[in-house]
Coordinates of C-alpha atoms and ligand atoms in Angstrom, one line a residue:
M1 CA -23.7 105.8 -104.4
A2 CA -24.1 109.1 -106.3
K3 CA -24.4 112.1 -104.0
F4 CA -27.2 113.2 -106.2
K5 CA -29.6 110.6 -105.1
I6 CA -29.4 112.3 -101.7
L7 CA -31.9 115.1 -102.3
F8 CA -34.8 112.8 -103.0
S9 CA -34.1 110.8 -99.8
V10 CA -33.9 114.0 -97.7
V11 CA -37.2 115.1 -99.0
I12 CA -38.9 111.8 -98.2
F13 CA -37.4 111.9 -94.8
L14 CA -38.8 115.3 -94.0
L15 CA -42.2 114.3 -95.3
S16 CA -42.4 111.5 -92.8
F17 CA -42.6 114.1 -90.1
A18 CA -46.4 114.2 -90.3
L19 CA -49.0 116.0 -88.3
Q20 CA -52.5 114.7 -87.9
N21 CA -55.0 115.3 -90.6
F22 CA -57.1 118.3 -89.9
A23 CA -60.6 119.0 -91.0
Q24 CA -59.7 120.8 -94.1
S25 CA -62.6 123.0 -94.7
L26 CA -60.8 126.1 -95.9
E27 CA -60.7 126.7 -99.7
R28 CA -57.4 127.9 -101.1
K29 CA -59.0 131.0 -102.6
D30 CA -60.1 132.2 -99.2
V31 CA -56.6 132.2 -97.7
P32 CA -54.9 135.6 -97.8
E33 CA -52.0 135.8 -100.2
K34 CA -49.4 136.4 -97.4
E35 CA -50.3 133.0 -95.9
K36 CA -49.6 131.2 -99.2
W37 CA -46.3 130.4 -100.8
N38 CA -45.3 132.2 -103.9
L39 CA -44.4 129.6 -106.5
S40 CA -43.9 132.2 -109.2
D41 CA -40.4 132.7 -107.8
L42 CA -39.7 129.4 -109.5
Y43 CA -41.6 130.0 -112.7
P44 CA -43.9 132.9 -113.6
D45 CA -46.5 130.4 -115.0
E46 CA -47.0 126.9 -116.2
A47 CA -46.1 127.7 -119.8
S48 CA -42.6 128.7 -118.7
W49 CA -42.3 125.6 -116.7
N50 CA -43.2 123.6 -119.8
N51 CA -40.6 125.5 -121.8
D52 CA -37.9 124.6 -119.3
K53 CA -38.6 120.9 -119.8
A54 CA -37.3 121.2 -123.4
G55 CA -34.2 123.0 -122.1
I56 CA -33.5 120.2 -119.6
L57 CA -33.8 117.5 -122.2
K58 CA -31.6 119.3 -124.6
K59 CA -28.9 119.6 -121.9
L60 CA -29.4 115.9 -121.2
D61 CA -28.6 115.1 -124.9
E62 CA -25.4 117.2 -124.6
V63 CA -24.3 115.3 -121.4
E64 CA -25.0 112.0 -123.1
K65 CA -22.4 112.8 -125.8
Y66 CA -19.7 112.4 -123.1
K67 CA -20.4 108.8 -122.5
G68 CA -17.2 106.8 -122.7
R69 CA -15.1 110.0 -122.8
L70 CA -14.8 111.2 -119.2
S71 CA -11.2 109.9 -118.8
E72 CA -10.0 111.5 -122.0
N73 CA -8.5 114.6 -120.3
A74 CA -9.1 117.0 -117.5
E75 CA -10.9 119.5 -119.7
T76 CA -13.4 117.0 -121.0
L77 CA -14.2 115.8 -117.5
T78 CA -14.7 119.3 -116.2
T79 CA -17.0 120.2 -119.2
A80 CA -19.0 117.1 -118.8
L81 CA -19.5 117.6 -115.1
N82 CA -20.4 121.3 -115.6
L83 CA -23.0 120.3 -118.1
Y84 CA -24.4 117.5 -115.9
F85 CA -24.7 119.5 -112.8
D86 CA -26.2 122.5 -114.6
M87 CA -28.9 120.2 -115.9
V88 CA -29.5 118.6 -112.5
K89 CA -29.8 122.0 -111.0
Q90 CA -32.4 123.0 -113.5
F91 CA -34.2 119.7 -113.1
Y92 CA -34.4 120.3 -109.3
R93 CA -36.1 123.6 -109.8
F94 CA -38.4 122.0 -112.3
S95 CA -39.5 119.2 -110.0
E96 CA -39.8 121.6 -107.0
Y97 CA -42.4 123.6 -108.9
A98 CA -44.4 120.5 -109.9
G99 CA -44.1 118.9 -106.5
N100 CA -45.2 121.9 -104.5
L101 CA -48.0 122.8 -106.9
S102 CA -49.5 119.3 -106.7
N103 CA -49.2 119.3 -102.9
Q104 CA -51.3 122.4 -102.8
D105 CA -54.2 120.3 -104.0
L106 CA -53.7 116.6 -104.5
R107 CA -57.1 116.3 -106.2
N108 CA -56.0 118.4 -109.1
S109 CA -55.4 116.1 -112.1
N110 CA -53.5 118.8 -114.1
Y111 CA -51.0 119.2 -111.2
Q112 CA -50.7 115.4 -111.0
S113 CA -49.8 115.4 -114.7
L114 CA -46.9 117.8 -114.0
T115 CA -45.5 115.6 -111.3
Q116 CA -45.8 112.6 -113.7
Q117 CA -43.9 114.5 -116.3
T118 CA -41.3 115.4 -113.7
S119 CA -40.8 111.7 -112.8
H120 CA -40.5 110.8 -116.5
V121 CA -37.8 113.4 -117.0
G122 CA -36.1 112.2 -113.8
T123 CA -36.1 108.6 -115.0
E124 CA -34.7 109.7 -118.4
I125 CA -31.9 111.6 -116.6
S126 CA -30.9 108.6 -114.4
E127 CA -30.9 106.2 -117.4
K128 CA -29.0 108.4 -119.7
T129 CA -26.4 109.5 -117.1
A130 CA -25.9 106.1 -115.6
F131 CA -22.5 105.9 -117.2
L132 CA -21.2 108.8 -115.1
N133 CA -20.4 107.1 -111.8
P134 CA -19.0 103.8 -113.1
E135 CA -16.7 105.8 -115.5
I136 CA -15.4 107.9 -112.7
L137 CA -15.0 104.9 -110.5
K138 CA -12.9 103.1 -113.1
M139 CA -10.5 105.9 -113.5
D140 CA -7.1 105.4 -112.0
P141 CA -6.6 107.6 -108.8
S142 CA -3.2 108.9 -110.0
R143 CA -4.8 110.0 -113.3
I144 CA -7.6 111.8 -111.5
K145 CA -5.0 113.5 -109.3
S146 CA -3.2 114.8 -112.4
F147 CA -6.5 116.1 -113.8
F148 CA -7.0 118.1 -110.6
D149 CA -3.6 119.7 -111.1
E150 CA -4.3 120.4 -114.8
D151 CA -7.7 122.0 -114.6
K152 CA -8.6 124.3 -111.6
G153 CA -12.2 124.2 -112.8
L154 CA -12.4 120.6 -111.5
A155 CA -11.7 121.6 -107.9
Q156 CA -15.4 122.1 -107.0
Y157 CA -16.0 118.4 -107.9
K158 CA -13.4 117.1 -105.5
M159 CA -15.8 115.7 -103.0
F160 CA -18.1 114.3 -105.7
I161 CA -15.3 112.5 -107.4
E162 CA -13.6 111.4 -104.1
D163 CA -16.9 110.1 -102.8
I164 CA -17.2 107.8 -105.9
Q165 CA -13.6 106.8 -105.9
R166 CA -13.5 105.8 -102.2
L167 CA -15.9 102.9 -103.2
R168 CA -13.2 101.4 -105.4
S169 CA -12.2 98.8 -102.8
H170 CA -15.8 97.8 -102.3
T171 CA -16.7 97.4 -106.0
L172 CA -16.3 94.1 -107.8
P173 CA -15.4 93.5 -111.4
E174 CA -18.2 94.4 -113.8
A175 CA -19.4 90.8 -114.4
E176 CA -19.6 90.1 -110.7
E177 CA -21.4 93.3 -110.0
K178 CA -23.9 92.3 -112.6
I179 CA -24.6 89.0 -110.9
L180 CA -25.0 90.7 -107.5
A181 CA -27.4 93.2 -109.0
S182 CA -29.4 90.5 -110.5
F183 CA -30.3 89.2 -107.1
S184 CA -31.7 92.4 -105.8
S185 CA -35.3 91.4 -106.7
V186 CA -34.8 88.3 -104.5
T187 CA -33.2 90.0 -101.6
G188 CA -35.9 92.6 -101.4
A189 CA -38.5 89.9 -100.6
P190 CA -38.4 90.1 -96.8
E191 CA -39.3 93.8 -96.8
N192 CA -42.3 93.1 -99.1
V193 CA -43.4 90.1 -97.0
Y194 CA -43.2 92.1 -93.8
S195 CA -45.1 95.0 -95.2
I196 CA -47.9 92.8 -96.7
F197 CA -48.2 90.9 -93.4
N198 CA -47.9 93.9 -91.0
D199 CA -50.0 96.4 -93.0
A200 CA -52.6 94.1 -94.5
E201 CA -52.9 90.5 -93.5
F202 CA -52.1 90.7 -89.8
P203 CA -55.2 89.6 -87.8
Y204 CA -55.6 92.5 -85.4
A205 CA -56.5 91.8 -81.8
K206 CA -59.8 93.2 -80.5
V207 CA -60.3 94.6 -77.0
K208 CA -63.2 95.8 -75.0
L209 CA -62.4 99.1 -73.2
S210 CA -63.8 100.2 -69.9
D211 CA -66.5 102.3 -71.6
G212 CA -67.8 99.3 -73.3
K213 CA -66.4 100.2 -76.7
E214 CA -64.9 97.4 -78.7
V215 CA -61.7 98.4 -80.5
E216 CA -59.8 96.6 -83.3
L217 CA -56.1 97.2 -82.6
T218 CA -54.7 98.3 -85.9
S219 CA -51.4 100.0 -85.5
S220 CA -53.0 103.4 -85.5
A221 CA -55.6 102.3 -82.9
Y222 CA -52.8 101.0 -80.8
T223 CA -50.9 104.3 -81.0
K224 CA -54.1 106.1 -80.0
Y225 CA -55.1 103.8 -77.1
R226 CA -51.7 103.0 -75.6
S227 CA -51.8 106.4 -73.9
A228 CA -55.3 105.8 -72.5
A229 CA -55.9 107.6 -69.2
N230 CA -57.6 104.6 -67.7
R231 CA -54.8 102.3 -66.6
S232 CA -56.5 99.0 -67.0
D233 CA -57.4 100.0 -70.6
R234 CA -53.9 100.7 -71.5
E235 CA -52.7 97.5 -69.9
K236 CA -55.4 95.6 -71.9
V237 CA -54.3 97.3 -75.1
F238 CA -50.6 96.5 -74.7
K239 CA -51.3 92.9 -73.7
A240 CA -53.7 92.1 -76.5
F241 CA -51.6 93.9 -79.1
F242 CA -48.3 92.3 -78.4
E243 CA -49.6 88.8 -77.5
K244 CA -51.1 88.7 -80.9
Y245 CA -47.7 89.5 -82.4
G246 CA -46.3 86.8 -80.1
M247 CA -48.3 84.2 -82.1
F248 CA -46.4 85.1 -85.2
Q249 CA -42.9 85.5 -83.8
N250 CA -41.3 82.7 -85.7
T251 CA -42.7 83.8 -89.1
I252 CA -41.7 87.4 -88.6
G253 CA -38.3 86.3 -87.1
A254 CA -37.4 84.0 -89.9
N255 CA -38.3 86.7 -92.4
L256 CA -36.2 89.3 -90.6
G257 CA -33.4 86.8 -90.3
G258 CA -33.5 86.5 -94.1
K259 CA -33.0 90.2 -94.4
M260 CA -30.1 90.1 -91.9
K261 CA -28.4 87.3 -93.9
S262 CA -28.8 89.1 -97.2
D263 CA -27.3 92.4 -95.7
W264 CA -24.4 90.4 -94.5
T265 CA -23.9 88.6 -97.8
Y266 CA -23.8 91.8 -99.7
A267 CA -21.4 93.4 -97.2
K268 CA -19.1 90.4 -97.2
D269 CA -19.0 90.1 -101.0
R270 CA -18.1 93.8 -101.2
N271 CA -15.2 93.5 -98.7
Y272 CA -16.8 95.0 -95.7
G273 CA -16.0 93.7 -92.2
S274 CA -19.6 94.0 -91.1
S275 CA -23.1 94.9 -92.2
L276 CA -22.8 98.0 -90.1
E277 CA -19.7 99.1 -91.8
A278 CA -21.3 98.6 -95.2
A279 CA -24.5 100.5 -94.3
L280 CA -22.7 103.5 -92.8
N281 CA -20.2 103.8 -95.6
A282 CA -22.8 105.4 -97.8
N283 CA -22.2 108.7 -95.9
N284 CA -18.7 107.7 -94.9
I285 CA -19.7 107.5 -91.2
P286 CA -17.3 105.3 -89.2
A287 CA -18.8 102.3 -87.4
E288 CA -17.4 103.8 -84.2
V289 CA -20.0 106.6 -84.3
Y290 CA -22.7 103.9 -83.9
E291 CA -20.8 102.0 -81.3
N292 CA -20.1 105.1 -79.3
L293 CA -23.8 106.0 -79.4
I294 CA -24.7 102.7 -77.8
K295 CA -21.9 102.9 -75.3
Q296 CA -22.6 106.5 -74.2
V297 CA -26.4 106.0 -74.0
H298 CA -25.7 103.1 -71.8
N299 CA -23.7 105.3 -69.5
S300 CA -26.6 107.8 -69.6
L301 CA -29.2 105.3 -68.4
P302 CA -29.2 106.9 -64.9
A303 CA -30.9 109.9 -66.4
L304 CA -33.6 107.7 -68.0
H305 CA -34.0 105.9 -64.7
R306 CA -34.5 109.2 -62.9
F307 CA -37.1 110.1 -65.4
L308 CA -38.9 106.8 -64.8
D309 CA -38.9 107.4 -61.1
L310 CA -40.3 110.9 -61.6
K311 CA -43.0 109.5 -64.0
K312 CA -43.9 106.9 -61.4
K313 CA -44.4 109.6 -58.7
M314 CA -46.3 111.9 -61.0
L315 CA -48.6 109.1 -62.2
G316 CA -49.1 108.1 -58.6
V317 CA -48.6 104.4 -59.2
D318 CA -46.8 101.8 -56.9
T319 CA -45.0 100.1 -59.7
L320 CA -44.4 101.7 -63.1
H321 CA -45.2 99.4 -66.0
Y322 CA -44.0 99.6 -69.6
Y323 CA -47.6 100.2 -70.6
D324 CA -47.6 103.4 -68.5
L325 CA -44.8 104.9 -70.6
Y326 CA -47.0 106.7 -73.2
T327 CA -49.3 108.2 -70.6
P328 CA -48.4 111.9 -70.4
I329 CA -47.3 112.9 -66.9
V330 CA -48.7 116.4 -67.2
K331 CA -52.2 117.0 -68.6
K332 CA -52.1 118.8 -71.9
V333 CA -52.4 122.5 -71.6
D334 CA -54.4 123.8 -74.6
M335 CA -52.7 126.8 -76.1
K336 CA -53.9 128.8 -79.0
F337 CA -51.8 131.1 -81.3
E338 CA -52.6 133.4 -84.1
L339 CA -50.1 132.9 -87.0
S340 CA -48.5 136.3 -86.4
E341 CA -48.1 135.5 -82.7
G342 CA -46.5 132.1 -83.5
Q343 CA -44.1 133.8 -85.9
K344 CA -43.2 136.4 -83.2
I345 CA -42.6 133.6 -80.7
I346 CA -40.3 131.8 -83.1
L347 CA -38.2 134.9 -83.8
A348 CA -37.9 135.6 -80.1
A349 CA -37.0 132.0 -79.3
L350 CA -34.3 131.8 -81.9
K351 CA -32.5 135.0 -80.8
P352 CA -29.5 133.0 -79.5
L353 CA -28.7 132.2 -83.1
G354 CA -28.0 135.8 -84.0
E355 CA -29.3 138.6 -86.2
N356 CA -28.5 137.1 -89.6
Y357 CA -30.4 133.9 -88.8
L358 CA -33.4 135.9 -87.7
E359 CA -33.3 138.2 -90.7
T360 CA -33.5 135.3 -93.1
I361 CA -36.4 133.8 -91.2
Q362 CA -38.2 137.2 -91.3
K363 CA -37.5 137.1 -95.1
A364 CA -39.1 133.6 -95.2
F365 CA -42.2 135.1 -93.5
N366 CA -42.4 138.3 -95.6
N367 CA -41.5 136.9 -99.0
R368 CA -43.9 134.0 -98.9
W369 CA -41.6 131.0 -98.7
V370 CA -44.2 129.3 -96.5
D371 CA -47.6 127.8 -97.3
Y372 CA -49.4 127.8 -93.9
M373 CA -53.0 126.9 -94.0
P374 CA -54.7 123.5 -94.2
T375 CA -57.0 123.8 -97.3
A376 CA -59.1 121.3 -99.2
G377 CA -57.0 118.7 -100.9
K378 CA -53.7 119.9 -99.5
K379 CA -51.0 117.5 -98.5
S380 CA -51.1 116.8 -94.8
G381 CA -48.1 117.1 -92.5
A382 CA -45.2 119.4 -93.1
Y383 CA -42.0 119.6 -95.0
S384 CA -39.2 121.9 -96.1
T385 CA -37.5 121.6 -99.4
G386 CA -34.4 123.3 -100.6
G387 CA -34.1 121.9 -104.1
A388 CA -34.4 125.2 -106.0
Y389 CA -30.7 126.1 -105.5
D390 CA -30.8 129.7 -106.9
V391 CA -34.3 130.6 -105.7
H392 CA -35.0 129.9 -102.0
P393 CA -36.4 127.0 -99.9
Y394 CA -40.1 126.4 -99.5
I395 CA -42.1 125.1 -96.5
L396 CA -45.5 123.4 -96.5
T397 CA -47.3 123.1 -93.3
N398 CA -50.8 122.8 -91.9
W399 CA -51.3 125.5 -89.3
N400 CA -54.1 125.0 -86.8
G401 CA -53.0 127.3 -84.1
D402 CA -52.0 124.8 -81.4
Y403 CA -48.5 124.6 -79.9
E404 CA -47.6 121.7 -82.3
S405 CA -48.2 124.1 -85.2
V406 CA -45.7 126.6 -83.7
S407 CA -43.1 123.9 -83.0
T408 CA -43.6 122.3 -86.5
L409 CA -43.0 125.7 -88.1
A410 CA -39.9 126.2 -86.0
H411 CA -38.7 122.7 -87.0
E412 CA -39.2 123.2 -90.7
L413 CA -37.6 126.6 -90.5
G414 CA -34.4 124.8 -89.2
H415 CA -34.4 122.7 -92.4
T416 CA -35.0 125.9 -94.5
M417 CA -32.1 127.7 -92.8
H418 CA -29.9 124.7 -93.4
S419 CA -30.8 124.7 -97.1
Y420 CA -30.6 128.4 -97.5
L421 CA -27.2 128.6 -95.9
S422 CA -25.8 125.6 -97.8
N423 CA -27.2 126.9 -101.1
T424 CA -25.8 130.4 -100.6
N425 CA -22.4 129.2 -99.4
Q426 CA -21.7 126.2 -101.6
T427 CA -21.6 125.5 -105.3
F428 CA -24.6 123.4 -106.4
V429 CA -22.6 120.2 -106.4
N430 CA -21.7 120.6 -102.8
S431 CA -25.0 122.1 -101.5
Q432 CA -27.2 119.1 -100.8
Y433 CA -26.7 117.8 -97.2
P434 CA -27.1 114.2 -96.2
I435 CA -29.7 112.7 -93.8
F436 CA -27.1 112.3 -91.0
V437 CA -27.0 116.0 -90.4
A438 CA -30.4 116.9 -91.7
E439 CA -32.3 116.8 -88.4
I440 CA -29.8 118.8 -86.4
A441 CA -30.9 122.3 -87.5
S442 CA -34.6 121.4 -87.1
T443 CA -34.4 120.0 -83.7
L444 CA -32.1 122.7 -82.4
N445 CA -34.8 125.2 -83.3
E446 CA -37.4 123.1 -81.4
S447 CA -35.1 123.0 -78.4
F448 CA -34.8 126.8 -78.3
L449 CA -38.5 127.2 -78.7
N450 CA -39.1 124.8 -75.8
D451 CA -36.8 126.8 -73.6
Y452 CA -38.5 130.0 -74.5
M453 CA -42.0 128.6 -73.8
V454 CA -40.9 127.4 -70.4
K455 CA -39.4 130.8 -69.5
H456 CA -42.4 132.7 -70.7
S457 CA -45.1 130.4 -69.5
K458 CA -47.5 132.3 -67.2
S459 CA -48.5 129.2 -65.1
D460 CA -46.7 126.4 -63.5
K461 CA -49.0 124.0 -65.2
G462 CA -47.9 125.4 -68.6
K463 CA -44.3 125.1 -67.6
L464 CA -44.7 121.6 -66.4
Y465 CA -46.4 120.6 -69.6
M466 CA -43.5 122.0 -71.7
L467 CA -40.9 120.4 -69.6
G468 CA -42.8 117.1 -69.4
S469 CA -43.3 116.8 -73.2
Y470 CA -39.6 117.6 -73.7
L471 CA -38.7 114.7 -71.5
E472 CA -41.0 112.4 -73.4
L473 CA -39.2 113.5 -76.6
L474 CA -35.8 112.6 -75.1
R475 CA -37.0 109.2 -73.9
T476 CA -38.6 108.2 -77.3
T477 CA -35.9 109.7 -79.5
I478 CA -32.7 109.2 -77.7
F479 CA -33.2 106.1 -75.4
R480 CA -35.8 104.2 -77.4
Q481 CA -34.2 104.7 -80.8
T482 CA -30.8 103.8 -79.4
Q483 CA -32.3 100.7 -77.8
F484 CA -33.6 99.8 -81.3
A485 CA -30.2 100.5 -82.8
E486 CA -28.6 98.2 -80.3
F487 CA -31.1 95.5 -81.1
E488 CA -30.4 96.0 -84.8
L489 CA -26.7 95.6 -84.3
A490 CA -27.2 92.4 -82.2
M491 CA -29.4 90.9 -85.0
H492 CA -26.8 91.7 -87.6
K493 CA -24.0 90.2 -85.5
M494 CA -26.0 87.0 -85.2
A495 CA -26.1 86.8 -89.0
E496 CA -22.4 87.5 -89.2
L497 CA -21.5 84.8 -86.7
G498 CA -23.8 82.3 -88.5
E499 CA -26.1 82.0 -85.5
P500 CA -29.7 80.9 -86.1
I501 CA -32.0 83.9 -86.2
T502 CA -35.3 82.7 -85.0
G503 CA -38.2 84.6 -83.6
D504 CA -37.6 83.0 -80.2
A505 CA -34.0 84.0 -80.2
L506 CA -34.8 87.6 -81.2
S507 CA -37.5 88.0 -78.6
K508 CA -34.9 86.9 -75.9
V509 CA -32.4 89.5 -77.1
Y510 CA -35.0 92.2 -77.3
Y511 CA -36.6 91.5 -73.9
K512 CA -33.2 91.5 -72.3
L513 CA -32.4 94.9 -73.8
V514 CA -35.8 96.4 -72.7
K515 CA -35.2 95.3 -69.1
E516 CA -31.8 96.7 -69.1
Y517 CA -32.9 100.1 -70.5
Y518 CA -35.9 100.4 -68.3
G519 CA -34.2 99.1 -65.1
S520 CA -36.7 96.3 -64.7
D521 CA -34.5 94.2 -62.5
E522 CA -34.0 97.2 -60.2
G523 CA -37.7 97.6 -59.9
L524 CA -37.9 100.9 -61.9
C525 CA -40.2 99.8 -64.7
T526 CA -41.8 96.4 -65.1
A527 CA -41.7 95.1 -68.7
D528 CA -44.4 92.4 -68.8
P529 CA -43.4 89.2 -70.7
Y530 CA -45.3 90.1 -73.9
I531 CA -43.1 93.2 -74.4
A532 CA -40.5 90.6 -75.7
Y533 CA -42.5 90.7 -79.0
E534 CA -42.4 94.5 -79.5
W535 CA -39.6 94.2 -82.1
E536 CA -42.1 92.5 -84.5
Y537 CA -44.1 95.7 -84.8
I538 CA -41.2 98.1 -85.7
P539 CA -41.0 98.4 -89.5
H540 CA -37.7 100.3 -89.3
F541 CA -35.7 97.1 -88.7
M542 CA -36.2 96.6 -92.4
Y543 CA -34.4 99.8 -93.2
N544 CA -30.9 98.7 -92.4
F545 CA -29.2 100.9 -89.7
Y546 CA -31.5 103.9 -90.1
V547 CA -33.0 104.7 -86.7
Y548 CA -29.8 105.5 -84.9
Q549 CA -29.8 108.8 -86.8
Y550 CA -32.9 110.0 -84.9
A551 CA -30.9 109.7 -81.7
T552 CA -27.6 111.1 -82.9
S553 CA -29.3 114.2 -84.5
L554 CA -31.2 115.1 -81.3
I555 CA -28.1 114.4 -79.2
Y556 CA -25.9 116.7 -81.3
S557 CA -28.5 119.4 -81.6
T558 CA -29.1 119.4 -77.9
A559 CA -25.4 119.6 -77.3
F560 CA -25.0 122.5 -79.8
A561 CA -27.9 124.3 -78.1
Q562 CA -26.2 123.9 -74.7
K563 CA -22.9 125.2 -76.1
I564 CA -24.6 128.2 -77.8
L565 CA -26.3 129.1 -74.5
T566 CA -23.1 129.0 -72.5
E567 CA -20.5 130.2 -75.0
G568 CA -22.6 132.6 -77.1
Q569 CA -21.6 133.9 -80.5
P570 CA -18.4 131.9 -80.9
A571 CA -20.4 128.7 -80.5
V572 CA -23.0 130.0 -83.0
D573 CA -20.3 130.8 -85.6
K574 CA -18.9 127.3 -85.2
Y575 CA -22.3 125.7 -85.4
F576 CA -22.9 127.4 -88.7
N577 CA -20.2 125.3 -90.3
I578 CA -22.8 122.5 -90.5
L579 CA -25.5 124.7 -92.0
K580 CA -23.2 126.4 -94.4
G581 CA -21.3 123.3 -95.2
G582 CA -23.8 121.4 -97.4
S583 CA -21.9 118.3 -98.6
S584 CA -18.6 120.1 -99.0
E585 CA -17.2 117.8 -96.4
Y586 CA -18.3 114.5 -94.9
P587 CA -21.0 114.8 -92.2
I588 CA -18.6 113.7 -89.4
D589 CA -16.0 116.3 -90.4
L590 CA -18.6 119.1 -90.5
I591 CA -19.8 118.2 -87.0
K592 CA -16.3 118.2 -85.7
K593 CA -15.7 121.5 -87.3
A594 CA -18.8 122.8 -85.6
G595 CA -17.2 122.0 -82.3
L596 CA -18.4 118.5 -81.3
D597 CA -16.6 115.1 -81.6
P598 CA -19.2 112.4 -82.3
L599 CA -16.6 109.8 -81.0
S600 CA -16.3 111.5 -77.6
A601 CA -18.6 111.5 -74.5
E602 CA -19.1 115.3 -74.7
P603 CA -22.3 115.5 -76.8
F604 CA -23.9 112.9 -74.6
K605 CA -22.8 114.6 -71.4
L606 CA -24.2 117.9 -72.5
T607 CA -27.5 116.3 -73.5
M608 CA -27.8 114.6 -70.1
D609 CA -27.0 117.8 -68.3
R610 CA -29.9 119.4 -70.0
M611 CA -32.2 116.4 -69.3
N612 CA -31.3 116.6 -65.6
S613 CA -31.8 120.3 -65.5
V614 CA -35.3 119.9 -67.0
M615 CA -36.0 117.3 -64.2
D616 CA -34.6 119.7 -61.6
Q617 CA -37.0 122.4 -62.8
M618 CA -40.0 120.0 -62.7
E619 CA -39.2 118.7 -59.2
E620 CA -38.9 122.3 -58.0
I621 CA -42.3 123.2 -59.4
L622 CA -43.8 120.0 -58.0
S623 CA -42.4 120.6 -54.5
K624 CA -43.7 124.2 -54.6
E625 CA -47.2 122.9 -55.6
K626 CA -47.2 120.6 -52.6
M627 CA -46.5 123.4 -50.3
D628 CA -49.2 125.7 -51.8
Ligands
ZN1 ZN1 -37.3 117.3 -90.0

């Protein structure tokens, strides 16, 4: 409910964007300073970090004195909020230091103790300030309005207060809320059951591959072997993996059904018309945004079907099967980049975003905002974090010189620019942006990088590789995630209509969707019967309307990139409304201000235009190759 739970979820989301683990042979001391981040911008040393802790706790005591007093008068409310956000701001900087330091070397027990202290302070803050939201929620709207008139200092908290107040019609009397809350340990059971089953107790299938190797199909082994170059191997892998899931469809289905029913029970009890409405209300996203996504992606299926046809031709198969989907159409072209070369490419690729954007990125490179090198004990993957409001964002990455290293850096720089621009243009309370817009800036950078690489590729092979992997990204992020989103909505509707949710029923719904998306009845891509069980393997269905944001983010960013390329600077200026906006407005309003209407067909049309133009370029190269 509170906006200030947002930051933590943003950070976790970014962390989930993980690279493989590299052989981390480098020692930190052997990495040149300029390739390591400079955490002394946060605190000169550990001792000053420690001192800050006392300061935060002292402020917390001050905030606590306002318990039960927020509605006294305008001045009291303003003073309390000033104190509270000042303390939270300090705490974010405090936890940023500990978090980044410990991610440098996860084996260091001293660093671990810093993060433990951080989480203790965090818990103390949430406990002692738990009165804040309910007190604001209880206040009469007309009284709040008069407060705003009386004290101009309250103006910066308008969104914060409104965001709490708009939940009034979905909040029950205290005693009833208490009863609902007491059930949360019970309604969380399906997620636990699924995770224990899927991650630990599931009896993985075993297959013997064409080279004689026997493989146990854990989910990571499945991810590895589903793209096997040998066709009968990948067929075997798919069949064994999903037929095993098929044996448990009723258990997994009943469990998932339990989750759908509990979502609906909560939604209904809190006066929502549907589970979808309840879930999206957290960020004030209208249900129509979700429904429009499904509708528009359906209208866009011809582009996916064209891609499937192209894939079939390039793989040289008579009939494309679902198990062929992960096999790359173009052989990977190995590219190697020095760090400085990668940085130069990124700066050149992001030119359409203008001088100021590039200057800040240059600053990030020069002033050591980034920790580049994989070193012993360092956290794997990559993230960007903008919690230190009056310092600057930080990026952790694991550079190994391949193209993914370059694109990961470009991606994280998008988050960094978003944080930087929000932090410098908004007051702290309005600076933290929600997940719904978080992946726009990052994927927009990636899109420009891809463009640049295609244009500057020296060989047709290199071009084809860039174009082909871009198409794979569109398939898995836009079409596949929307297909998941559609399935999720169907499941929730079954619960809302009181229909029995069994594994068998879910498999039927899922299989029908797959065949529709992949044009199976038109002979475009055959989905063998065991694909009906694929839903059982997707953990995201436990997260309650989450995956659709992968699709919307990429669609919006692709559409913004298209607009910027055709309209130039005016489109850039508009686009910056999102990056500079933080949470000063609701995400949908920021996107509209930036020039796109999420309820219209435009973002989808622009994205499909781009997808089709990528396919045009590929076909052109392929026809040329044939003639050579
Ligand atoms: Zn990201």
